[in-house]
Short mmCIF file of C-alpha atoms and ligand atoms in Angstrom, two decimals:
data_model
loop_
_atom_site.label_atom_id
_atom_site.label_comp_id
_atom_site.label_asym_id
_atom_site.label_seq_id
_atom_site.Cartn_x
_atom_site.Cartn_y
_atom_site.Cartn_z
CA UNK A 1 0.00 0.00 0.00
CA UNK A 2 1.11 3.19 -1.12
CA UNK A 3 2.54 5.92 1.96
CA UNK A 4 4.26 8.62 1.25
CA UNK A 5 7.43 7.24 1.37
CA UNK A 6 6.50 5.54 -1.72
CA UNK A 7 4.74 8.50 -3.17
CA UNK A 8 8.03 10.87 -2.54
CA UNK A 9 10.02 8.32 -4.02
CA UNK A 10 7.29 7.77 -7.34
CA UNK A 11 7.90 11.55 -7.66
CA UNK A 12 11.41 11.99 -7.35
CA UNK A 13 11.95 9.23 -10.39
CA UNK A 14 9.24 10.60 -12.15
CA UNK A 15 11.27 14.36 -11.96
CA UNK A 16 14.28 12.93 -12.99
CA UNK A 17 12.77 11.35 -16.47
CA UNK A 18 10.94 14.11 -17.20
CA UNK A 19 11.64 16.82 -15.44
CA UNK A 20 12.70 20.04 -18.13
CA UNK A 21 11.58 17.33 -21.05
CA UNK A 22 8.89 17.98 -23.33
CA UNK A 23 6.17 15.98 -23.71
CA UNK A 24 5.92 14.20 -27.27
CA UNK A 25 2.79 12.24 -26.55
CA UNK A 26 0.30 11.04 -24.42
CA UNK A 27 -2.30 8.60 -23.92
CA UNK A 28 -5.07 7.75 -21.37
CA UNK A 29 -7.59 5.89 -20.61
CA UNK A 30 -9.44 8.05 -18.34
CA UNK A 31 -12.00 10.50 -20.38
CA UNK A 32 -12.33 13.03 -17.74
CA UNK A 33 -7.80 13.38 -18.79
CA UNK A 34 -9.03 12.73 -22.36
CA UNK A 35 -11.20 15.80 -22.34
CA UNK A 36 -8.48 18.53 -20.91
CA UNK A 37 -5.84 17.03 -23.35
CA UNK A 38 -8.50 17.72 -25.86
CA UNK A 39 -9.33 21.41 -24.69
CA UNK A 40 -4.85 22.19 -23.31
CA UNK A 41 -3.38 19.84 -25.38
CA UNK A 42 -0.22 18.44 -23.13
CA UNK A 43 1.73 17.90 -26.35
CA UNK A 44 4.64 20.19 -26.80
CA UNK A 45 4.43 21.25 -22.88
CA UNK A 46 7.50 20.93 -20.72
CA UNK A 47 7.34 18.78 -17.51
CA UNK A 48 8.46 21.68 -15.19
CA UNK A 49 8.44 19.19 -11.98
CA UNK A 50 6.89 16.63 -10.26
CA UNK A 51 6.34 16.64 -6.14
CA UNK A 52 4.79 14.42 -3.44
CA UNK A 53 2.45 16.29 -0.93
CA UNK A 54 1.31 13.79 1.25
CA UNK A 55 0.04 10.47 -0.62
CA UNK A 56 -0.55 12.94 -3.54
CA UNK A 57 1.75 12.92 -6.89
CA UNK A 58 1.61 16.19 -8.94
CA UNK A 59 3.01 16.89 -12.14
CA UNK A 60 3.34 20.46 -13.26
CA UNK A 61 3.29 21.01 -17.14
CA UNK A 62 4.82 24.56 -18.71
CA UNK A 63 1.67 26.89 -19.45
CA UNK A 64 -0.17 26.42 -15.74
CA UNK A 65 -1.75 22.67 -16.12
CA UNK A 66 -0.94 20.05 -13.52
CA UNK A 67 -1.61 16.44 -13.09
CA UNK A 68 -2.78 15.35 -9.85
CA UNK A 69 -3.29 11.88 -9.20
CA UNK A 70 -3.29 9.50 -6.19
CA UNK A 71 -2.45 5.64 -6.37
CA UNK A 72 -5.28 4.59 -3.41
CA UNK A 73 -4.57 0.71 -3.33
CA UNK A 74 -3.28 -0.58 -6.41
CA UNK A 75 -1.82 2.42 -8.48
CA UNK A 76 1.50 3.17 -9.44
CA UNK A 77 4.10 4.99 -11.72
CA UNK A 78 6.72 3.12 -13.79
CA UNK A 79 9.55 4.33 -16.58
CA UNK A 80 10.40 2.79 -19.72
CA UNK A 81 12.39 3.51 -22.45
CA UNK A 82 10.15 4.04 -25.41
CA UNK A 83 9.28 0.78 -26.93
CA UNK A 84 10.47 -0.87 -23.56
CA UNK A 85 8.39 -4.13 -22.27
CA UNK A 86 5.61 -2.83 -19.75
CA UNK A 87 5.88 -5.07 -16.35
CA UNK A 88 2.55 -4.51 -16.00
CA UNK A 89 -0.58 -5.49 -17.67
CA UNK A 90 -1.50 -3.36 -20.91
CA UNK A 91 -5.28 -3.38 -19.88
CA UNK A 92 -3.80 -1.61 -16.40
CA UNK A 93 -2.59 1.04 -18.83
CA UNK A 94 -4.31 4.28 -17.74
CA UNK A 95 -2.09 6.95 -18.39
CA UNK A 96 1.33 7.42 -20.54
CA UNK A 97 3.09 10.09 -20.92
CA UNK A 98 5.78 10.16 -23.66
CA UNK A 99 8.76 12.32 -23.75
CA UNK A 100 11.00 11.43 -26.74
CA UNK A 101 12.88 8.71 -25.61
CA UNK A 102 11.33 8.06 -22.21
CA UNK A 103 7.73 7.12 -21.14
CA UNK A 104 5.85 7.27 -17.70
CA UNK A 105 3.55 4.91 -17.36
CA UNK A 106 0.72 5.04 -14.47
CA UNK A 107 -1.04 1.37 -13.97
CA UNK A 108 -4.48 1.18 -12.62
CA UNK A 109 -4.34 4.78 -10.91
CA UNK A 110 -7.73 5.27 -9.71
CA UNK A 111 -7.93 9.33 -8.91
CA UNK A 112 -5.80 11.35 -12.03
CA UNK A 113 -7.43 14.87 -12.67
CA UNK A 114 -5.58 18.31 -14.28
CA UNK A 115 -5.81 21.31 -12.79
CA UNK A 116 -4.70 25.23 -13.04
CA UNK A 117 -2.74 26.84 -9.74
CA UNK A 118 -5.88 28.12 -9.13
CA UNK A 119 -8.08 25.27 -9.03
CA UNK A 120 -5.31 22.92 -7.48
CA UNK A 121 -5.36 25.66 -4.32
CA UNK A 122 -9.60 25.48 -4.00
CA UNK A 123 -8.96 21.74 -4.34
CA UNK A 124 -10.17 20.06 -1.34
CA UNK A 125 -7.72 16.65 -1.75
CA UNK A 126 -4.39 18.85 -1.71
CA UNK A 127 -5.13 22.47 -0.31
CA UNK A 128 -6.68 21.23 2.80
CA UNK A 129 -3.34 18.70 3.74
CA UNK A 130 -1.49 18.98 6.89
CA UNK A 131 1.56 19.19 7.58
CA UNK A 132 3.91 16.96 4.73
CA UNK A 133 6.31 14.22 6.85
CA UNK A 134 8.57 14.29 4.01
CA UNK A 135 8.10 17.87 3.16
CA UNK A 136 10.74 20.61 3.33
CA UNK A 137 9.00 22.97 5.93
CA UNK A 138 7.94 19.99 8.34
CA UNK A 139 9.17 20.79 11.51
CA UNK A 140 8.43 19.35 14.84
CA UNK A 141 7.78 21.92 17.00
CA UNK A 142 5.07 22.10 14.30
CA UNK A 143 3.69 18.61 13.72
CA UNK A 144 3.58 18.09 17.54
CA UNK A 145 1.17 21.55 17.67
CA UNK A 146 -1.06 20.35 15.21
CA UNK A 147 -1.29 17.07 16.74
CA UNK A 148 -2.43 18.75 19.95
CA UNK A 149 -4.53 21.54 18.15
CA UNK A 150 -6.48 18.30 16.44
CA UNK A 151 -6.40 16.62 20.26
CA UNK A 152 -8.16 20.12 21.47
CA UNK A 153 -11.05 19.73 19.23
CA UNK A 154 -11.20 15.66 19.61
CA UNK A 155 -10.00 14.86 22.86
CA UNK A 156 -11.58 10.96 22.50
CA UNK A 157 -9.62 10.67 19.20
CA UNK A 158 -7.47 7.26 19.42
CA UNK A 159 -4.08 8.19 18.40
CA UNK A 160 -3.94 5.48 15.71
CA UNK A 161 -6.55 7.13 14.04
CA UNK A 162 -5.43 10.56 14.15
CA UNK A 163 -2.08 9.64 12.33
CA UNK A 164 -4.17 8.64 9.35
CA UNK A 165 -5.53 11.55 9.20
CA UNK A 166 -3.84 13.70 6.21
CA UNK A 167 -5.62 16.55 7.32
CA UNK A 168 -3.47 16.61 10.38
CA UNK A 169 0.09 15.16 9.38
CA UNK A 170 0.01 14.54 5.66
CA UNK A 171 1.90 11.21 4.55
CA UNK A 172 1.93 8.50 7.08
CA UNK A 173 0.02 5.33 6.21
CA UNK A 174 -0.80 2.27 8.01
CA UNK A 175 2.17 0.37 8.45
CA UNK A 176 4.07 3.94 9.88
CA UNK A 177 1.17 4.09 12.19
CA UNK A 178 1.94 1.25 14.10
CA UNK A 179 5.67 0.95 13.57
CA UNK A 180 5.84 5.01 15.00
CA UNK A 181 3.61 4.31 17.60
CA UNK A 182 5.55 1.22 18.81
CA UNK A 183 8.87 3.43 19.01
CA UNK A 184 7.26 6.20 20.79
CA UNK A 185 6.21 3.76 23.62
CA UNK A 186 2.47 4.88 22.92
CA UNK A 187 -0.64 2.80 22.84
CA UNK A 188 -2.46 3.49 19.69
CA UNK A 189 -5.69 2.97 21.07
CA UNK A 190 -5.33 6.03 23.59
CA UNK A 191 -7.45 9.04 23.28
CA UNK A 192 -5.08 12.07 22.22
CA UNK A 193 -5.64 14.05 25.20
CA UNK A 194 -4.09 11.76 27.41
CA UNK A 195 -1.13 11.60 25.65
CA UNK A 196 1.39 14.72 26.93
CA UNK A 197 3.39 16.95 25.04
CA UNK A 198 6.73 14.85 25.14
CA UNK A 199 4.72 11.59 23.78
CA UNK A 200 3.84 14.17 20.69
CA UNK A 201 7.12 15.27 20.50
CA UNK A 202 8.26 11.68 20.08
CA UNK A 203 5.81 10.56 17.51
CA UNK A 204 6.37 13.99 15.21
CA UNK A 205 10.06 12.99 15.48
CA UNK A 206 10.09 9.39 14.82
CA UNK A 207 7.77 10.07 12.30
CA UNK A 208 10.06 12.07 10.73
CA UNK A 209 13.09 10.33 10.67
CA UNK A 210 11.83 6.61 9.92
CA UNK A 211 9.96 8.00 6.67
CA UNK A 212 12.95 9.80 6.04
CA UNK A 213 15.35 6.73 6.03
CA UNK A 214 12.60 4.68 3.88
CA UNK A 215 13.11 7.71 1.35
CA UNK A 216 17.29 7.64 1.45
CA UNK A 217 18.62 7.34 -2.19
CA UNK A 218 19.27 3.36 -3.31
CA UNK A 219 19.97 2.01 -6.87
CA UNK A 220 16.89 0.49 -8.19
CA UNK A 221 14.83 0.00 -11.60
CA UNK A 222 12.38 2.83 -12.99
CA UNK A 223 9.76 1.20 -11.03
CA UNK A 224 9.07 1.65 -7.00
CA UNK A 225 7.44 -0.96 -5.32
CA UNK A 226 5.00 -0.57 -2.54
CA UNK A 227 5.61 -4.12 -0.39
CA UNK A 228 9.50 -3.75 -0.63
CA UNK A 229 11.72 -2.97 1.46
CA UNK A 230 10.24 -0.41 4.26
CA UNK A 231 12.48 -0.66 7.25
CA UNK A 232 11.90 1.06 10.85
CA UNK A 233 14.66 -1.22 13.14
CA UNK A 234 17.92 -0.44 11.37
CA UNK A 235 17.68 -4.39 10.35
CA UNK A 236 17.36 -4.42 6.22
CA UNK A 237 17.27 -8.44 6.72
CA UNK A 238 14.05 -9.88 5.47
CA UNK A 239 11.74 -10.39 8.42
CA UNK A 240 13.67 -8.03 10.50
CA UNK A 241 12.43 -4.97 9.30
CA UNK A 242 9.73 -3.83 11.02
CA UNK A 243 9.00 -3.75 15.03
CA UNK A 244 5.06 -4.73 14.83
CA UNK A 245 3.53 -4.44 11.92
CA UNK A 246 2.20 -7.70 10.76
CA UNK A 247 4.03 -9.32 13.59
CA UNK A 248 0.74 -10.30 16.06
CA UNK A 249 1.46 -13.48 17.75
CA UNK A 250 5.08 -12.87 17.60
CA UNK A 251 7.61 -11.85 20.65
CA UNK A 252 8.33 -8.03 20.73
CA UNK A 253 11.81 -7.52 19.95
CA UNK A 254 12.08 -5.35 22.80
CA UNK A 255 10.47 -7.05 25.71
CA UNK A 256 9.77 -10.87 24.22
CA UNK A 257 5.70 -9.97 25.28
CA UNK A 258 2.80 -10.99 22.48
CA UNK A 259 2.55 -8.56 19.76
CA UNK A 260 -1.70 -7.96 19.16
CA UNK A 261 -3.25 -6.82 16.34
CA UNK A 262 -7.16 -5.40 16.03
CA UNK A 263 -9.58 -3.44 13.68
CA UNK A 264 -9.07 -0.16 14.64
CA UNK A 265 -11.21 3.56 12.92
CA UNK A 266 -13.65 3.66 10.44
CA UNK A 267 -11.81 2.17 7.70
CA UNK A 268 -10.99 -1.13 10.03
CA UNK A 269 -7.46 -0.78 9.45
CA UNK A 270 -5.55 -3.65 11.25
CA UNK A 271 -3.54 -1.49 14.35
CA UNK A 272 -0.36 -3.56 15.72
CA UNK A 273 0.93 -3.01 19.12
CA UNK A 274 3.38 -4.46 22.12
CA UNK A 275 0.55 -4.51 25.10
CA UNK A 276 3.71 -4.56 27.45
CA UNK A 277 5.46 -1.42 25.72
CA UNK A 278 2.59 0.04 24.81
CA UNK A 279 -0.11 -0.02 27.95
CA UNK A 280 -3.27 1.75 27.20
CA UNK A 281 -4.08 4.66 29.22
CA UNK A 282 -7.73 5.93 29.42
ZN1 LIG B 301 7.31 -5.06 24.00
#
C-alpha cells in the first residue's frame, strides 16, 4: 500500500525522467484526462516538476496545467524507455506520458485529474493537507502543535486514528502508524488528550526520521514498489524490518511480550501493538 514514502520516491523518479523534457505524446484511458488534453493539449508542454504532498503525486506542465493523481490501493508509476516491455498489464494502462525517448507509465491509478494553480489551491484533496512528513517545511515543534490543536477539538480521538488523518500530518500510512507508535512507547488505542506533550514530541520525530530513512537514495529499476523494502529497526534483513507491523502473535523484539493486532477507525485498518510497551491509558 502506497505511503508517502512511496509516493516521494514515485515523484522523485518521475522528476528525474521528465523533469525540463517535453512531452511528445500522451495517452489515457481516463475520459475526464481525455477531455483537458482535448481542450490544453499536453503535447509540446515541458514537464516543469513533479512533487509528493502527502500520498498525492503532482506533475506540473509549462503553461499552468498540472496532473494530480493519487495511487489509493493498487496504483503506481513506472519508466520505460520508449518501446520498452511494460511489467505490467497493458489493460492496467491508464495513463502514458511520452517524452522522446522516455515514457511514464501510471497502472491502474484510480484518482488522475488536471488542474490550473488556481483550481489545485480550491482543491479540497491537496489544499486542505497537513503538515507533509517528508516535506521541506515539516518541523516538529510544528507537527507536535497540530497534533495537539487536532487533540483540542477531539479529545476521545485514538491516536492510531489521528495519524491517518492527512488533514493533520500529511503522509503516514498504516504500516508507519503502528511501527511510530511502537517506538514512541504509545498505545495506539489512547485518546489524544491523554497523551502529553513529550509523547507528541516523540511521535512527530520518529515520524520524521523513519519516513525519512525509507526515502534515502538506493539504486533500483524505474519502477518503486509498494511491499519492498520499508524498514523502521535499522535491520534491512528480510523479516527483521519492522518492530510490529504484521508481527501479532510474535515476541516483541524489545520485551519478548505478544505482539496484538485489532480493527481499529472507520476504515478497520488492522492497528499492531506491544501490550507490554505500549499499555493503554484511558
Ligand atoms: Zn514489547
Amino acid at each position: 500500500m502506497p505511503e508517502g514514502d512511496s509516493i516521494f520516491r514515485t515523484a522523485r523518479l518521475l522528476n528525474r525522467a521528465l523533469g525540463d523534457r517535453v512531452v511528445t505524446r500522451i495517452k489515457t484511458s481516463l475520459a475526464p484526462l481525455a477531455r483537458v488534453n482535448d481542450d490544453a493539449p499536453l503535447v509540446g508542454r515541458t514537464v516543469e516538476r513533479v512533487e509528493a504532498r502527502g500520498k498525492w503525486c503532482l506533475i506540473f506542465f509549462s503553461g499552468d496545467l498540472i496532473l494530480l493523481t493519487h495511487m489509493r490501493m493498487s496504483g503506481s508509476w513506472h519508466i520505460y524507455k520508449t518501446g520498452e516491455r511494460w511489467q505490467a498489464p497493458r489493460s492496467a494502462m491508464r495513463v502514458v506520458i511520452t517524452c522522446g525517448e522516455v515514457q511514464a507509465v501510471g497502472f491502474n491509478i484510480p484518482v488522475a485529474e488536471f488542474h490550473t494553480a488556481q483550481s489545485l489551491d480550491r482543491s479540497e484533496h491537496v489544499s486542505q493537507l497537513g503538515l507533509d512528513v517528508l516535506g521541506g517545511t515539516f518541523d516538529i515543534d510544528k507537527a507536535t502543535r497540530a497534533l495537539r490543536e487536532f487533540g483540542r477539538v477531539h479529545p476521545d480521538a485514538e491516536i492510531g486514528n489521528v495519524l491517518l488523518n492527512q488533514h493533520v500530518i500529511a503522509g503516514i500510512g498504516n504500516i508507519y502508524k503502528s511501527e511510530i507508535l511502537f517506538a514512541a512507547q504509545v498505545n495506539p488505542f489512547r485518546p489524544v488528550r491523554t497523551i502529553s506533550d513529550r509523547e507528541l514530541e516523540s511521535i512527530s520525530e520518529i515520524a520524521q526520521r523513519f519516513m525519512q530513512s525509507n526515502v534515502a537514495e538506493g539504486k533500483g529499476p524505474g519502477i518503486v514498489t509498494y511491499s519492498g523494502a520499508r524498514h523502521t529497526t535499522g535491520a534491512m534483513n528480510r523479516g527483521a524490518r519492522l518492530w510490529v507491523y504484521r508481527r501479532q502473535g510474535l515476541e516483541c523484539r524489545r520485551c519478548g511480550a505478544i505482539i496484538e493486532m485489532r480493527r481499529q477507525g472507520t476504515g478497520a485498518r488492522s492497528t499492531y501493538w506491544c501490550p507490554s510497551c505500549q499499555p493503554y491509558i484511558g
